[in-house]
Tab-separated table of C-alpha atoms and ligand atoms in Angstrom:
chain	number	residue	atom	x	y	z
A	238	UNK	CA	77.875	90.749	186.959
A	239	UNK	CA	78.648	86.905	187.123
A	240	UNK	CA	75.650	86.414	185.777
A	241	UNK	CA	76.366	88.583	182.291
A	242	UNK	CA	79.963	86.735	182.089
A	243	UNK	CA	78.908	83.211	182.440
A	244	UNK	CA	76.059	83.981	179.917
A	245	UNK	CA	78.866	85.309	177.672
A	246	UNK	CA	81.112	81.887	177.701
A	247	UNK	CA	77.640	80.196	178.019
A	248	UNK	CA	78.432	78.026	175.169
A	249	UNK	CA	74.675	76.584	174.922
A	250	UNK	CA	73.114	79.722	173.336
A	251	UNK	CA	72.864	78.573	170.058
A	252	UNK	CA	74.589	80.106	167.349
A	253	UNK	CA	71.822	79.894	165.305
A	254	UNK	CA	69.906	82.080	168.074
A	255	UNK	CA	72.213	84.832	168.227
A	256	UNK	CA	71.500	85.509	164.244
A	257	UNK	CA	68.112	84.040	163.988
A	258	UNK	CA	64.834	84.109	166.240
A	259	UNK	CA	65.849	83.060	169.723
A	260	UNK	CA	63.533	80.604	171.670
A	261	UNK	CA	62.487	81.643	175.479
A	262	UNK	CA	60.870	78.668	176.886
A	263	UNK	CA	57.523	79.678	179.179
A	264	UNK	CA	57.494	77.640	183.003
A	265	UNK	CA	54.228	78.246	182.580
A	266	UNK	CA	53.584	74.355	180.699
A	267	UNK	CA	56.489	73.027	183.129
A	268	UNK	CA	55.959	70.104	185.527
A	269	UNK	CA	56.798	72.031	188.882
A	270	UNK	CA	58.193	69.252	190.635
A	271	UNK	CA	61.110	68.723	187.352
A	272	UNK	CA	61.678	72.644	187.248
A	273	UNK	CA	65.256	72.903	188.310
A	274	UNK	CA	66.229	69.762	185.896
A	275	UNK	CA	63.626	71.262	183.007
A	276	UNK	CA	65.484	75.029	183.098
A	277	UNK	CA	69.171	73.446	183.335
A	278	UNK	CA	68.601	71.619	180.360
A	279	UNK	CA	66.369	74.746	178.642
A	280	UNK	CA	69.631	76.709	179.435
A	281	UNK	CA	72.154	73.718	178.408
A	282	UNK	CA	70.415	73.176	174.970
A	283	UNK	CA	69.918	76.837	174.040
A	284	UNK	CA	67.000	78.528	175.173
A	285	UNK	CA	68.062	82.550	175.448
A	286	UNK	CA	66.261	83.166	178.546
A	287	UNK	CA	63.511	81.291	180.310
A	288	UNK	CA	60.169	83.713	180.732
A	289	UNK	CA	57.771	83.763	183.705
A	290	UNK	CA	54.374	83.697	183.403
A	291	UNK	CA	53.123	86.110	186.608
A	292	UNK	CA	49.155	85.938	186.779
A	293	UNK	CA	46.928	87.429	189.703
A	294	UNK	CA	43.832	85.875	188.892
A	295	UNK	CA	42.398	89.692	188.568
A	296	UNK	CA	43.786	90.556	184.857
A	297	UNK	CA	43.060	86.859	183.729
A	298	UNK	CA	41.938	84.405	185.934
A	299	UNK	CA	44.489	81.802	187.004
A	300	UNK	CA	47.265	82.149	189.889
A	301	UNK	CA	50.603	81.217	189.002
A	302	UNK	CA	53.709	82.411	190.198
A	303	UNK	CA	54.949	84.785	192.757
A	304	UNK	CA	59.016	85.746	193.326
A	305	UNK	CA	60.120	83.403	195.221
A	306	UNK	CA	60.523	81.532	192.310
A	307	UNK	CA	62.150	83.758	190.208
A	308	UNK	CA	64.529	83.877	192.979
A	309	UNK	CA	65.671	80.851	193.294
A	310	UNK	CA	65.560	80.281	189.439
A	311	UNK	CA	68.027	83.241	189.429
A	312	UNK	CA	70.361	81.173	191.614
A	313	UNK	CA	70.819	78.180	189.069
A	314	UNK	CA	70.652	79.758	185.608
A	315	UNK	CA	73.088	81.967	183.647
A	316	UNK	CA	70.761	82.799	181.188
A	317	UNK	CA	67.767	85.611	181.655
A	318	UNK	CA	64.518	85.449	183.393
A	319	UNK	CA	61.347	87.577	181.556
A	320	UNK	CA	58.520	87.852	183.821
A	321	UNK	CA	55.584	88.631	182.143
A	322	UNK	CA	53.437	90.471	184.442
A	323	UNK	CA	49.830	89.360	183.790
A	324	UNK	CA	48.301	91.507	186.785
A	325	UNK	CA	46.067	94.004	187.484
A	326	UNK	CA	48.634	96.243	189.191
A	327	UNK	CA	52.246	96.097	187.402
A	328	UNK	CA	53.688	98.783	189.843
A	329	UNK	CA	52.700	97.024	193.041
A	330	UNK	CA	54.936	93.741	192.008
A	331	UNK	CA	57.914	95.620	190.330
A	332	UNK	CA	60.191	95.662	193.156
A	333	UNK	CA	59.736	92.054	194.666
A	334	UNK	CA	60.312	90.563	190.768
A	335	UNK	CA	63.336	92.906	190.547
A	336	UNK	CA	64.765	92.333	194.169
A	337	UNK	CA	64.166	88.621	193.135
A	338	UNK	CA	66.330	88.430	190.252
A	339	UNK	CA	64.023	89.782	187.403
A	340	UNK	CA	66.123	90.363	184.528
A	341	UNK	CA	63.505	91.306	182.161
A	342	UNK	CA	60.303	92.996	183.259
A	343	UNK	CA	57.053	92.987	180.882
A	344	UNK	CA	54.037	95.271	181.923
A	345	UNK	CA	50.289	94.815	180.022
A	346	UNK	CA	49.530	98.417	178.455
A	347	UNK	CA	45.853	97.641	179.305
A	348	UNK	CA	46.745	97.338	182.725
A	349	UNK	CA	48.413	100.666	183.507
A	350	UNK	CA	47.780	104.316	183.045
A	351	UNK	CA	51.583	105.486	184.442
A	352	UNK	CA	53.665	103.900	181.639
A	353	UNK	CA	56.856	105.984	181.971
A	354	UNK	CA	57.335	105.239	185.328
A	355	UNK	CA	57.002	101.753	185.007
A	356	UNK	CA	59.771	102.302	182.084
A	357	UNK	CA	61.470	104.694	184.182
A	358	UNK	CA	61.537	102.598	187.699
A	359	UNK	CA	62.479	99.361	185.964
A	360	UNK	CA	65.540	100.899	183.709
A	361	UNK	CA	66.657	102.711	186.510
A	362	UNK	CA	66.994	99.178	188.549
A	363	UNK	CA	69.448	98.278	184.922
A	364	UNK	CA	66.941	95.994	183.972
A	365	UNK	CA	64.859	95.680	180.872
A	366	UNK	CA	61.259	97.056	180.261
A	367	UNK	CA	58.869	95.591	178.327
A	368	UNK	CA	55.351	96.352	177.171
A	369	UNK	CA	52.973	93.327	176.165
A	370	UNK	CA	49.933	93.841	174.251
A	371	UNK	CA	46.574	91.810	173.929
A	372	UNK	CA	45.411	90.293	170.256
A	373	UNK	CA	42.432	92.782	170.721
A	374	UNK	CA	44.765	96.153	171.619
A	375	UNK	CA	46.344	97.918	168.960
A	376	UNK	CA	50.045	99.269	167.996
A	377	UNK	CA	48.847	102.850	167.917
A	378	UNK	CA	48.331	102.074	171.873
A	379	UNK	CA	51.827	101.926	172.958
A	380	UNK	CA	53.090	103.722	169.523
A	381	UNK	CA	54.626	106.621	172.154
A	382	UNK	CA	56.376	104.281	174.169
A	383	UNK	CA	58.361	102.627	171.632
A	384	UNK	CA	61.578	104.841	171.681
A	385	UNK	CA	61.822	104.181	175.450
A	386	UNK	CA	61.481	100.556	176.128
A	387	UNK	CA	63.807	97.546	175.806
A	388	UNK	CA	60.732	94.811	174.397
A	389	UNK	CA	57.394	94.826	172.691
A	390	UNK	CA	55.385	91.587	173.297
A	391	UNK	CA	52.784	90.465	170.550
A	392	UNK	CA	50.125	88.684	172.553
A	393	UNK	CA	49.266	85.973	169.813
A	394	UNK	CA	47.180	84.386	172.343
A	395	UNK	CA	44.302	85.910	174.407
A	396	UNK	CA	47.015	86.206	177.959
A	397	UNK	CA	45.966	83.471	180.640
A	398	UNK	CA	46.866	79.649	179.714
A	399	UNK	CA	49.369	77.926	177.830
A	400	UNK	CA	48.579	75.065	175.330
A	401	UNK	CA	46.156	77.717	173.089
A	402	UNK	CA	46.858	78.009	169.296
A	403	UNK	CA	48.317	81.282	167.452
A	404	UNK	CA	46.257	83.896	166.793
A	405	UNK	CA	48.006	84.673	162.970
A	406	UNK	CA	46.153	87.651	162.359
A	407	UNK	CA	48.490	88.939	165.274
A	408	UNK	CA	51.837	88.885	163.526
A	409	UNK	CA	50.701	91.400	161.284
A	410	UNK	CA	51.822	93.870	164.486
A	411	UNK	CA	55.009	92.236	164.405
A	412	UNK	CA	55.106	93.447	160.698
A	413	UNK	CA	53.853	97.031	161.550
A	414	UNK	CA	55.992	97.302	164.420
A	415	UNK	CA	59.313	96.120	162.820
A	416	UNK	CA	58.192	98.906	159.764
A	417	UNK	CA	58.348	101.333	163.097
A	418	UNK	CA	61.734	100.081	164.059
A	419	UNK	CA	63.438	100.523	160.899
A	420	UNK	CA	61.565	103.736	160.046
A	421	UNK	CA	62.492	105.427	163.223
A	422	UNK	CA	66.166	103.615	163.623
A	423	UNK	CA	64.442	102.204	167.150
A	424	UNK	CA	66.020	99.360	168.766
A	425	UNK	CA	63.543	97.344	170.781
A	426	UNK	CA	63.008	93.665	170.716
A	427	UNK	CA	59.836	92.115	169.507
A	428	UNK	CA	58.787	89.317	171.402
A	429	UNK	CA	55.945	86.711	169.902
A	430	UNK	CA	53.794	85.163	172.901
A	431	UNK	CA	51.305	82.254	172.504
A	432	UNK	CA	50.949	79.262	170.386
A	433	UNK	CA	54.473	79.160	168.948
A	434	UNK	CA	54.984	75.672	167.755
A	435	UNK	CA	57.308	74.259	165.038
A	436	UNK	CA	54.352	74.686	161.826
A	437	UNK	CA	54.314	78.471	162.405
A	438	UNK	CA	57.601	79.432	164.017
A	439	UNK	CA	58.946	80.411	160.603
A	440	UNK	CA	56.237	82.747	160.216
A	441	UNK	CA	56.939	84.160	163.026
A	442	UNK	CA	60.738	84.666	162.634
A	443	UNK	CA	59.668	85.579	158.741
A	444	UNK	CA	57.081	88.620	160.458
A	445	UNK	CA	60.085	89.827	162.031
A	446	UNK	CA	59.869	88.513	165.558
A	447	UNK	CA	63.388	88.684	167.551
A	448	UNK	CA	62.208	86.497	169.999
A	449	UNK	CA	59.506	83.486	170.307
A	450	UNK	CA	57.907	82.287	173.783
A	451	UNK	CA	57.251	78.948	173.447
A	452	UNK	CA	55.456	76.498	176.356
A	453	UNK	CA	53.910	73.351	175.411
A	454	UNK	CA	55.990	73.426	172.582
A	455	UNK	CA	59.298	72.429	175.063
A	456	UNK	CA	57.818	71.588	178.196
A	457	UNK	CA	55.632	68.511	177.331
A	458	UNK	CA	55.978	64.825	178.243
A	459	UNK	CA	56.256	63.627	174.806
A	460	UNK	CA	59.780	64.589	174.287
A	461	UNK	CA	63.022	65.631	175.818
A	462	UNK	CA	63.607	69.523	176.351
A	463	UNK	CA	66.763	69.006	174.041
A	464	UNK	CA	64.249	67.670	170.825
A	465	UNK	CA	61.950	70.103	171.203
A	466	UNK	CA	64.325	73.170	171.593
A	467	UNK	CA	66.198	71.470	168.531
A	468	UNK	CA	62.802	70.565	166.691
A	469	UNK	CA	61.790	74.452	167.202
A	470	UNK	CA	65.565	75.596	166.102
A	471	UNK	CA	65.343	73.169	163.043
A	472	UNK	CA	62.063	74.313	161.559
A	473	UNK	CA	63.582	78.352	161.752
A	474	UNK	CA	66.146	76.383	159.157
B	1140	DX5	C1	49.815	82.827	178.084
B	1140	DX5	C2	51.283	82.938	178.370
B	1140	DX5	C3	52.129	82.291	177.304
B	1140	DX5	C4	52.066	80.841	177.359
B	1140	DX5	C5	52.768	80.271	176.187
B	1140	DX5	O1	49.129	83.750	178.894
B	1140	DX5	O2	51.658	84.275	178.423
B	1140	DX5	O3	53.495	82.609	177.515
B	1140	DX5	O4	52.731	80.395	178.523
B	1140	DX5	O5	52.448	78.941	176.229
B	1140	DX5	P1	52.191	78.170	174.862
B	1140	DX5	O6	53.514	78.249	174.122
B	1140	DX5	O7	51.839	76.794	175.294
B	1140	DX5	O8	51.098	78.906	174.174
């Protein structure tokens, strides 16, 4: 696809990223009305994807986004879109997200009892699945589905708002789970969610993250988009 080209001559991912922890900047902390400017320059200074924070007001209580905007998002960026489902029924939202432009697709184990075909109906579409868990839900939980999905995502926040700090106790997961990786040659992502900021983004990168969501800590009005990606990029160093 156009899409997969461009992102291969994108020549804003980062170098740094494609060897190190790469940096997927949540819409969630955005300012709506700068969103198109805000992901352009995500994109431009070398965010890997941008993720979107879906919430139903059922599974946590806020309303956020629906597809519309994940559609027209897909119709300005080269790089990925993650939505990160945070509803109280994944299957019922699947195909809208994916007709919109989806690239990535992350489901709450605590929110579903037919895993596989949420795996199965998502990687059939040729997009990625991804599982999420909560601080308070453990590894053993999605243990099974390990060898079939595309991402793990280490809640290190409890799921619902941005601007919360990291839970650290969490990233011992992202240790567990990358022992599971290399243990049974598996070869899903780990994705840290909540509270990334530049004092513990090392830690995260050193637990064995392969990618970091980060909100407030790029979409804030104290600095540019370009300083914060480059302060988070700086303190992986
Ligand atoms: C919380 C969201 C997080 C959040 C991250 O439910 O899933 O992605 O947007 O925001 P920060 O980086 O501000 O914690």
């Amino acid at each position: 696809r156009l899409k997969k080209v461009l992102q291969i001559l994108n020549p804003g991912l980062n170098q740094l990223q494609q060897n190190m922890l790469k940096i997927a900047p949540s819409i969630l902390a955005a300012n709506p009305l700068k969103l198109q400017r805000d992901c352009l320059d995500a994109q431009k200074y070398g965010a890997y994807r941008i993720s979107v924070d879906v919430m139903d007001g059922h599974f946590v209580p806020d309303i956020t986004f629906g597809h519309n905007i994940v559609a027209y998002l897909n119709g300005i960026l080269n790089i990925d879109i993650e939505v990160h489902l945070m509803v109280e029924n994944p299957s019922s939202q699947l195909e809208s997200f994916l007709n919109a432009g989806a690239d990535v697709l992350t489901f709450h184990i605590e929110t579903s009892s037919e895993v596989n075909q949420l795996i199965d109906y998502i990687q059939s579409n040729e997009k990625k699945a991804g599982i999420a868990i909560n601080p308070d839900t453990n590894i053993e939980s999605v243990e099974k589905y390990l060898e079939h999905i595309d991402e793990l995502t280490v809640m290190t926040v409890v799921p619902g708002k941005g601007g919360q700090s990291l839970i650290v106790d969490c990233l011992e997961k992202v240790r567990q789970l990358n022992k599971i990786k290399k243990m049974n040659n598996l070869e899903f992502d780990i994705q840290v969610d909540g509270g990334v900021k530049k004092d513990n983004i090392k830690l995260v990168y050193d637990a064995g993250a392969d990618i970091a969501v980060a909100g407030t800590a790029i979409f804030n009005t104290e600095n540019s988009i370009q300083n914060n990606l480059q302060t988070l990029m700086d303190a992986l160093r």
